Amino acid sequence: MNTPVPTPLTARRGGPLQGRARVPGDKSISHRALILGAMTVGETTVSGLLEGEDVLHTAAAMRALGARLERGSDGVWRIHGVGVGGFATPAAALDFGNSGTGCRLAIGAVAGCPVTATFDGDASLRKRPMRRVLDPLEKIGARVIDAAEGGRLPLTLKGARDPIPITYESPVPSAQLKSALLLAGLAAPGETTVIEVEATRDHTERMLKHFGAKVTTRPHGEHGRRVTVVGQPELEPANVAVPADPSSAAFPLVAALIVPGSELILDEVMTNPLRTGLLSTLREMGASIEAVETRDDGGEEVADLRVRASALKGVEVPAERAPSMIDEYPILAVAAAFAEGTTRMRGLKELRVKESDRLAATADMLRVNGVSVEIEGDDLIVQGQGNKNGRAAGGGEVATHMDHRIAMAALVMGLASENAVRIHDSAFIATSFPGFTELMRGIGADLA
Ligand code: S3P
């Protein structure tokens, strides 16, 4: 594999951010729509698909497993799937690039089929833990034929000929793990149940119902859920309209909060309550964020968000909120740097196994830009600069560690800091947010 030359990008302070924008489609929903479409006989259509590199890798994998996927000139994707248990053995290794979601969900989908497939990805994905999904999938009858140390990629999995329905209590709060097991359970006769101690995003459950599967969800303990899917359903092809990704909207949203005088409307942002931890936290910090229109769009809640620049104050973010904003900590840390007082974000263990060690990378990003920050156990503590004319010093060069969210968070920081912030590589932004630079320039950001 060639290592591409890094493409630096610099963000500078300028005038207010203004206007109206729609960020690209939700990444979680996009992966799931392609995978479920590929597991369904008949034509599924997907509009508003996120055409970022992560999702395009999943599309290629679904083709390699035997499904037909076409993108129409109208931007609508049409999928002709093979049915539950119907995947074919791919001719070559499946490459998931940078995407943990695409890879782990596809591992689950393949685990219930009598085929053998090799899963691989880039240097970041090769470092990420896969044992968490392999453990339950082995219980349903899949076998790992080969894997790198610790069950990491590249790995070869032989799916189960006769998958066994199981009940599994997840040791980590992970929607990817839950989804992998539910997708494998589709091929098993009877009920497959995942128990989670902390509720995680429920897009798989919602979409399975949308495709006609029987899924039930019950509360479990104080914050958890017990999710059951009935296997071997006749999935019905469906139309999926992908709403705008709240995890992408988070970047222009925080930018508008911290650049003085800004006012922005972000259209059709998905507001599934298991994804809105950032909005709750920012509101507690004093952010002006108004949901101007809300509706239910094909099984997911959606709202247009009006955001105004706001004086923020530091808060304590409880550990149990982490699953509902797990991808938003780097950008929350930027907001915290511009707040008055201290923000403590508790219980961020899972951040260590994202596209990078995001806990360390977020702390480094702030530190090189003059913000005082500490990691205590699994907590991140940011000293806000709100009492020093509201600005962080900036002036740093941020190492992005193949992590799109570190790259975008650092650039947002540069839009409001005293001095410019430069990232050493902007290439990975395209994994989740193609058109980020153009969208941000369109609302007035100085990125060059
Ligand atoms: C995702 C789940 C989360 C999140 C990721 C998308 C999903 O990962 O970080 O960006 O679509 O299920 P974990 O399940 O590992 O927490």
Coordinates of C-alpha atoms and ligand atoms in Angstrom, one line a residue:
M1 CA 0.0 0.0 0.0
N2 CA 1.3 3.5 -0.9
T3 CA 1.4 6.0 1.9
P4 CA -0.2 9.2 0.3
V5 CA 1.5 12.5 0.9
P6 CA -0.2 14.4 3.8
T7 CA -2.4 17.4 2.8
P8 CA -2.1 20.1 5.5
L9 CA -4.9 22.6 6.1
T10 CA -5.0 25.8 8.1
A11 CA -7.9 27.5 9.9
R12 CA -7.9 31.2 10.8
R13 CA -10.0 33.5 12.8
G14 CA -12.3 35.7 10.7
G15 CA -15.8 37.2 10.7
P16 CA -19.0 35.6 11.9
L17 CA -20.3 32.3 10.4
Q18 CA -23.6 32.7 8.8
G19 CA -26.2 31.0 6.6
R20 CA -27.8 27.6 6.2
A21 CA -26.3 24.3 5.5
R22 CA -27.1 20.6 5.3
V23 CA -24.3 18.3 6.3
P24 CA -24.0 14.9 4.5
G25 CA -26.0 11.8 5.5
D26 CA -25.6 9.9 8.7
K27 CA -22.7 7.5 8.6
S28 CA -24.3 4.9 11.0
I29 CA -27.6 4.8 9.0
S30 CA -25.7 4.7 5.6
H31 CA -23.7 1.6 6.5
R32 CA -26.8 -0.1 7.9
A33 CA -28.9 0.7 4.8
L34 CA -26.4 -0.8 2.5
I35 CA -25.9 -3.9 4.6
L36 CA -29.6 -4.6 5.2
G37 CA -30.4 -3.9 1.6
A38 CA -27.7 -6.4 0.6
M39 CA -29.4 -9.0 2.9
T40 CA -32.9 -8.4 1.4
V41 CA -34.3 -9.9 -1.8
G42 CA -35.8 -7.2 -4.0
E43 CA -35.0 -3.6 -4.6
T44 CA -34.1 -1.4 -1.7
T45 CA -33.6 2.3 -2.4
V46 CA -31.4 4.7 -0.3
S47 CA -31.6 8.4 -0.8
G48 CA -29.2 10.9 0.9
L49 CA -26.6 8.2 1.4
L50 CA -23.3 9.4 2.9
E51 CA -20.9 9.0 0.0
G52 CA -17.8 9.2 2.2
E53 CA -14.9 6.7 1.9
D54 CA -16.1 4.6 4.9
V55 CA -19.5 4.0 3.4
L56 CA -18.1 3.4 -0.1
H57 CA -15.9 0.7 1.3
T58 CA -19.0 -1.0 2.7
A59 CA -20.7 -0.7 -0.7
A60 CA -17.8 -2.4 -2.3
A61 CA -17.8 -5.2 0.3
M62 CA -21.5 -5.8 -0.2
R63 CA -20.9 -6.1 -4.0
A64 CA -18.0 -8.5 -3.3
L65 CA -20.4 -10.6 -1.2
G66 CA -22.9 -10.9 -4.1
A67 CA -25.3 -8.0 -3.8
R68 CA -26.0 -5.6 -6.7
L69 CA -25.6 -1.9 -5.8
E70 CA -26.0 0.9 -8.3
R71 CA -26.0 4.7 -7.8
G72 CA -28.5 6.4 -10.1
S73 CA -27.8 9.7 -11.8
D74 CA -30.5 11.1 -9.3
G75 CA -28.1 10.2 -6.4
V76 CA -30.4 7.4 -5.3
W77 CA -28.7 4.0 -4.6
R78 CA -30.6 0.9 -5.7
I79 CA -29.7 -2.3 -4.0
H80 CA -30.7 -5.8 -5.0
G81 CA -29.8 -8.1 -2.1
V82 CA -29.2 -11.8 -1.8
G83 CA -31.4 -12.6 1.2
V84 CA -30.6 -13.5 4.8
G85 CA -27.8 -16.2 4.7
G86 CA -27.3 -15.6 1.0
F87 CA -23.9 -14.0 0.8
A88 CA -21.3 -15.6 -1.6
T89 CA -17.6 -16.2 -0.8
P90 CA -15.8 -13.0 -2.0
A91 CA -13.0 -13.5 -4.5
A92 CA -10.6 -11.2 -2.5
A93 CA -10.1 -9.7 0.9
L94 CA -12.8 -7.1 1.9
D95 CA -11.1 -3.8 2.5
F96 CA -12.9 -1.5 5.0
G97 CA -10.4 1.3 4.9
N98 CA -10.7 3.4 8.0
S99 CA -14.1 2.2 9.1
G100 CA -14.7 0.2 12.3
T101 CA -18.5 0.4 11.8
G102 CA -18.5 -1.0 8.2
C103 CA -16.0 -3.7 9.2
R104 CA -17.7 -4.9 12.4
L105 CA -21.2 -4.9 11.0
A106 CA -20.1 -6.8 8.0
I107 CA -18.3 -9.3 10.1
G108 CA -21.6 -9.9 11.9
A109 CA -23.6 -10.2 8.7
V110 CA -21.1 -12.7 7.3
A111 CA -20.9 -14.7 10.5
G112 CA -24.4 -16.1 9.9
C113 CA -23.6 -17.3 6.4
P114 CA -21.8 -20.4 5.3
V115 CA -19.0 -18.5 3.5
T116 CA -15.4 -17.6 4.3
A117 CA -14.2 -14.0 4.0
T118 CA -11.1 -12.0 4.9
F119 CA -11.6 -8.6 6.4
D120 CA -8.9 -5.9 6.2
G121 CA -8.4 -2.2 6.6
D122 CA -5.9 0.7 6.9
A123 CA -3.2 1.1 9.5
S124 CA -5.7 2.7 11.9
L125 CA -8.4 -0.1 11.5
R126 CA -5.7 -2.8 11.9
K127 CA -5.0 -1.5 15.4
R128 CA -8.6 -1.6 16.6
P129 CA -10.0 -4.4 18.7
M130 CA -12.1 -7.0 16.9
R131 CA -12.2 -9.6 19.7
R132 CA -15.3 -7.8 21.1
V133 CA -17.3 -8.9 18.0
L134 CA -15.6 -12.2 17.4
D135 CA -16.3 -13.5 20.9
P136 CA -20.1 -13.6 20.6
L137 CA -20.0 -14.5 16.9
E138 CA -17.9 -17.6 17.8
K139 CA -20.7 -18.5 20.2
I140 CA -23.2 -18.5 17.4
G141 CA -20.9 -20.9 15.4
A142 CA -18.6 -18.7 13.3
R143 CA -14.9 -19.6 13.3
V144 CA -11.8 -17.4 13.1
I145 CA -9.5 -19.1 10.7
D146 CA -6.7 -16.6 10.8
A147 CA -6.1 -13.2 12.4
A148 CA -3.4 -10.9 13.5
E149 CA -2.4 -10.6 17.1
G150 CA -5.3 -10.3 19.5
G151 CA -7.8 -11.1 16.8
R152 CA -7.1 -7.9 14.9
L153 CA -7.2 -7.4 11.1
P154 CA -6.5 -8.8 8.7
L155 CA -8.7 -11.7 9.8
T156 CA -10.4 -14.5 8.0
L157 CA -13.8 -15.7 9.3
K158 CA -15.7 -18.8 8.4
G159 CA -19.4 -18.1 8.9
A160 CA -21.7 -20.6 10.6
R161 CA -23.5 -23.1 8.5
D162 CA -26.2 -23.6 11.2
P163 CA -26.0 -20.4 13.3
I164 CA -27.2 -20.8 16.9
P165 CA -29.4 -18.1 18.5
I166 CA -27.8 -16.9 21.7
T167 CA -28.3 -14.4 24.5
Y168 CA -25.3 -12.2 25.1
E169 CA -24.5 -9.5 27.7
S170 CA -22.2 -7.1 26.0
P171 CA -19.1 -6.2 28.1
V172 CA -18.6 -2.9 26.4
P173 CA -21.2 -0.2 25.5
S174 CA -20.9 -0.6 21.7
A175 CA -23.6 -0.2 19.0
Q176 CA -21.2 -1.9 16.6
L177 CA -21.0 -5.0 18.8
K178 CA -24.8 -5.1 19.3
S179 CA -25.4 -4.6 15.6
A180 CA -22.9 -7.3 14.5
L181 CA -24.7 -9.8 16.7
L182 CA -28.2 -8.8 15.7
L183 CA -27.2 -9.1 12.0
A184 CA -25.7 -12.6 12.6
G185 CA -28.8 -13.5 14.6
L186 CA -31.0 -12.8 11.5
A187 CA -29.8 -16.1 10.1
A188 CA -30.3 -18.1 13.2
P189 CA -33.6 -20.0 14.0
G190 CA -35.2 -18.4 17.0
E191 CA -34.4 -15.4 19.2
T192 CA -31.0 -13.7 19.5
T193 CA -30.8 -11.3 22.4
V194 CA -28.2 -8.7 23.2
I195 CA -28.2 -7.2 26.7
E196 CA -26.5 -3.8 27.1
V197 CA -25.8 -2.2 30.4
E198 CA -25.7 1.3 28.7
A199 CA -28.1 1.9 25.9
T200 CA -26.3 2.6 22.6
R201 CA -27.5 4.0 19.3
D202 CA -30.5 1.9 18.1
H203 CA -30.4 2.5 14.3
T204 CA -30.0 -1.2 13.6
E205 CA -33.1 -2.1 15.7
R206 CA -35.1 0.7 14.0
M207 CA -34.0 -0.2 10.5
L208 CA -34.6 -4.0 11.1
K209 CA -38.2 -3.1 11.9
H210 CA -38.4 -0.9 8.8
F211 CA -37.3 -4.0 6.8
G212 CA -40.0 -6.1 8.4
A213 CA -38.0 -8.0 11.0
K214 CA -39.4 -8.6 14.5
V215 CA -37.3 -6.7 17.1
T216 CA -38.3 -6.1 20.7
T217 CA -36.5 -3.8 23.1
R218 CA -37.0 -3.8 26.9
P219 CA -35.3 -1.7 29.6
H220 CA -32.5 -3.4 31.4
G221 CA -31.2 -1.9 34.7
E222 CA -30.9 1.8 35.1
H223 CA -29.5 2.8 31.7
G224 CA -29.5 -0.4 29.7
R225 CA -31.6 -2.4 27.2
R226 CA -32.4 -5.9 26.2
V227 CA -32.8 -6.2 22.5
T228 CA -34.2 -9.3 20.8
V229 CA -34.4 -10.1 17.1
V230 CA -36.4 -13.1 15.7
G231 CA -34.2 -14.9 13.2
Q232 CA -34.9 -16.1 9.7
P233 CA -37.4 -13.3 8.8
E234 CA -38.5 -12.6 5.2
L235 CA -37.0 -9.2 5.0
E236 CA -39.0 -6.8 2.8
P237 CA -37.1 -4.3 0.6
A238 CA -37.5 -0.8 1.9
N239 CA -36.9 2.8 1.0
V240 CA -34.5 4.6 3.3
A241 CA -34.0 8.4 3.4
V242 CA -30.8 9.1 5.3
P243 CA -31.0 12.2 7.5
A244 CA -28.1 14.6 8.1
D245 CA -25.4 13.2 10.4
P246 CA -25.5 14.8 13.9
S247 CA -21.9 13.8 14.4
S248 CA -20.9 15.8 11.3
A249 CA -23.3 18.7 12.1
A250 CA -21.4 19.0 15.4
F251 CA -18.5 20.7 13.7
P252 CA -20.2 23.7 12.1
L253 CA -22.5 23.8 15.1
V254 CA -19.7 24.3 17.6
A255 CA -17.9 26.6 15.2
A256 CA -21.0 28.9 15.2
L257 CA -21.1 28.8 19.0
I258 CA -17.5 30.0 19.5
V259 CA -17.0 32.4 16.6
P260 CA -18.5 35.7 17.9
G261 CA -21.6 37.0 16.1
S262 CA -22.4 33.8 14.2
E263 CA -25.8 32.5 13.4
L264 CA -26.4 29.3 11.5
I265 CA -29.2 26.9 10.6
L266 CA -28.3 23.3 10.1
D267 CA -31.0 21.4 8.1
E268 CA -32.5 18.0 8.7
V269 CA -30.2 16.9 11.5
M270 CA -31.1 13.5 12.9
T271 CA -32.1 13.9 16.6
N272 CA -32.4 10.3 17.7
P273 CA -32.3 10.6 21.5
L274 CA -29.4 8.1 21.6
R275 CA -27.3 10.6 19.5
T276 CA -28.1 13.9 21.2
G277 CA -25.7 13.9 24.2
L278 CA -23.7 16.7 22.7
L279 CA -26.8 19.0 22.3
S280 CA -27.8 18.4 25.9
T281 CA -24.3 19.1 27.1
L282 CA -23.9 22.3 25.0
R283 CA -27.3 23.5 26.2
E284 CA -26.1 23.0 29.8
M285 CA -23.1 25.0 29.0
G286 CA -25.3 27.9 27.9
A287 CA -25.4 27.3 24.1
S288 CA -28.3 28.8 22.1
I289 CA -29.5 25.9 20.0
E290 CA -33.1 25.8 18.9
A291 CA -34.8 23.0 17.1
V292 CA -36.9 25.1 14.6
E293 CA -38.8 22.3 13.0
T294 CA -39.0 18.7 14.0
R295 CA -40.5 15.7 12.3
D296 CA -40.2 12.0 12.1
D297 CA -38.4 10.9 8.9
G298 CA -38.8 7.2 8.1
G299 CA -38.3 5.9 11.7
E300 CA -35.7 8.6 12.8
E301 CA -36.4 12.0 14.4
V302 CA -35.1 15.0 12.4
A303 CA -34.9 18.7 13.2
D304 CA -33.5 21.9 11.7
L305 CA -31.2 23.5 14.3
R306 CA -30.7 27.2 14.7
V307 CA -27.4 28.0 16.5
R308 CA -26.2 31.4 17.7
A309 CA -22.8 32.3 19.1
S310 CA -23.0 31.9 22.9
A311 CA -21.0 32.6 26.1
L312 CA -20.3 29.1 27.3
K313 CA -19.5 27.9 30.8
G314 CA -17.7 24.7 32.0
V315 CA -19.8 21.7 33.1
E316 CA -19.4 18.2 34.3
V317 CA -20.4 15.6 31.8
P318 CA -21.5 12.3 33.4
A319 CA -20.1 9.0 32.3
E320 CA -23.5 7.5 31.5
R321 CA -23.9 10.1 28.7
A322 CA -20.9 8.9 26.8
P323 CA -22.7 6.4 24.5
S324 CA -25.0 9.1 23.2
M325 CA -22.1 11.4 22.3
I326 CA -19.2 9.0 21.9
D327 CA -18.0 10.6 18.7
E328 CA -18.4 14.1 19.9
Y329 CA -15.8 14.5 22.6
P330 CA -13.1 16.0 20.4
I331 CA -15.4 18.8 19.4
L332 CA -16.9 19.2 22.8
A333 CA -13.4 19.6 24.2
V334 CA -13.0 22.5 21.7
A335 CA -16.2 24.1 23.0
A336 CA -14.9 23.6 26.5
A337 CA -11.7 25.3 25.7
F338 CA -13.7 28.5 24.8
A339 CA -16.0 28.2 27.9
E340 CA -15.5 30.0 31.2
G341 CA -14.4 27.5 33.9
T342 CA -13.5 23.9 33.9
T343 CA -15.2 21.1 32.0
R344 CA -14.8 17.5 33.2
M345 CA -15.8 14.7 30.8
R346 CA -16.1 11.5 32.7
G347 CA -15.8 7.8 31.6
L348 CA -14.1 8.1 28.2
K349 CA -12.4 4.7 28.2
E350 CA -13.9 3.8 24.8
L351 CA -12.2 6.8 23.2
R352 CA -8.9 5.1 23.4
V353 CA -10.0 2.5 20.8
K354 CA -11.5 4.8 18.1
E355 CA -9.8 5.7 14.8
S356 CA -7.0 6.9 17.0
D357 CA -6.5 7.0 20.8
R358 CA -8.9 9.9 20.8
L359 CA -8.5 10.7 24.4
A360 CA -4.7 11.3 24.0
A361 CA -5.2 12.9 20.6
T362 CA -7.8 15.4 21.9
A363 CA -5.7 16.3 24.8
D364 CA -2.6 16.9 22.5
M365 CA -4.7 18.9 20.1
L366 CA -5.7 21.3 22.9
R367 CA -2.3 21.4 24.5
V368 CA -0.4 22.4 21.4
N369 CA -2.8 25.3 21.1
G370 CA -2.2 26.7 24.5
V371 CA -5.1 25.1 26.4
S372 CA -4.5 23.6 29.8
V373 CA -5.8 20.0 29.8
E374 CA -5.4 16.9 31.8
I375 CA -6.3 13.2 31.6
E376 CA -7.2 11.7 35.0
G377 CA -8.0 8.0 34.7
D378 CA -10.7 7.9 32.0
D379 CA -11.7 11.6 32.5
L380 CA -10.7 14.5 30.4
I381 CA -10.5 17.9 32.1
V382 CA -10.3 21.1 30.1
Q383 CA -9.6 24.5 31.6
G384 CA -11.7 27.0 29.6
Q385 CA -10.2 30.2 28.3
G386 CA -13.4 32.1 28.6
N387 CA -12.0 34.5 31.1
K388 CA -9.1 35.4 28.8
N389 CA -11.1 37.4 26.2
G390 CA -12.8 34.1 25.3
R391 CA -10.1 32.7 23.0
A392 CA -7.6 29.9 23.1
A393 CA -4.1 30.9 21.9
G394 CA -4.0 28.6 18.9
G395 CA -0.9 28.7 16.8
G396 CA -0.3 24.9 17.0
E397 CA 0.2 22.2 14.4
V398 CA -2.0 19.2 15.2
A399 CA -1.2 15.6 14.3
T400 CA -4.4 14.0 13.1
H401 CA -3.4 10.3 13.6
M402 CA -5.6 9.1 10.6
D403 CA -8.6 10.4 12.6
H404 CA -11.2 12.5 10.8
R405 CA -12.8 13.9 13.9
I406 CA -9.5 15.1 15.4
A407 CA -8.8 16.8 12.1
M408 CA -12.2 18.6 11.9
A409 CA -12.2 19.5 15.7
A410 CA -8.7 21.1 15.3
L411 CA -9.8 23.2 12.3
V412 CA -12.9 24.4 14.2
M413 CA -10.6 25.5 17.0
G414 CA -8.6 27.5 14.6
L415 CA -11.6 29.5 13.5
A416 CA -11.9 31.1 16.9
S417 CA -8.4 31.0 18.3
E418 CA -6.1 34.0 18.6
N419 CA -3.6 32.4 16.1
A420 CA -4.2 30.0 13.2
V421 CA -4.3 26.2 13.8
R422 CA -2.8 23.9 11.2
I423 CA -3.5 20.2 10.8
H424 CA -0.8 18.1 9.3
D425 CA -3.2 16.0 7.2
S426 CA -6.8 16.7 6.1
A427 CA -7.2 13.6 3.9
F428 CA -9.1 11.5 6.5
I429 CA -11.9 14.1 6.7
A430 CA -13.3 12.5 3.5
T431 CA -14.0 9.2 5.4
S432 CA -17.1 10.8 7.1
F433 CA -17.6 14.3 5.8
P434 CA -16.9 14.8 2.1
G435 CA -17.2 18.5 1.2
F436 CA -16.4 19.6 4.8
T437 CA -14.0 22.3 3.6
E438 CA -16.4 23.7 1.0
L439 CA -19.3 23.7 3.4
M440 CA -17.3 25.5 6.0
R441 CA -16.1 28.1 3.5
G442 CA -19.7 28.5 2.4
I443 CA -20.7 29.7 5.8
G444 CA -17.7 32.0 6.0
A445 CA -14.8 30.0 7.5
D446 CA -11.3 30.8 6.5
L447 CA -9.7 27.4 5.7
A448 CA -6.7 27.3 3.3
Ligands
S3P1 C1 -21.2 3.4 15.6 C2 -21.0 3.1 16.9 C3 -19.9 3.8 17.7 C4 -19.4 5.1 17.0 C5 -19.2 4.9 15.5 C6 -20.4 4.5 14.8 C7 -22.3 2.7 14.8 O1 -18.8 2.9 17.8 O2 -18.2 5.5 17.6 O3 -18.7 6.0 14.9 O4 -22.6 3.1 13.7 O5 -22.7 1.7 15.4 P1 -18.8 1.8 19.0 O6 -20.0 0.8 18.8 O7 -17.5 1.1 18.9 O8 -19.0 2.5 20.3

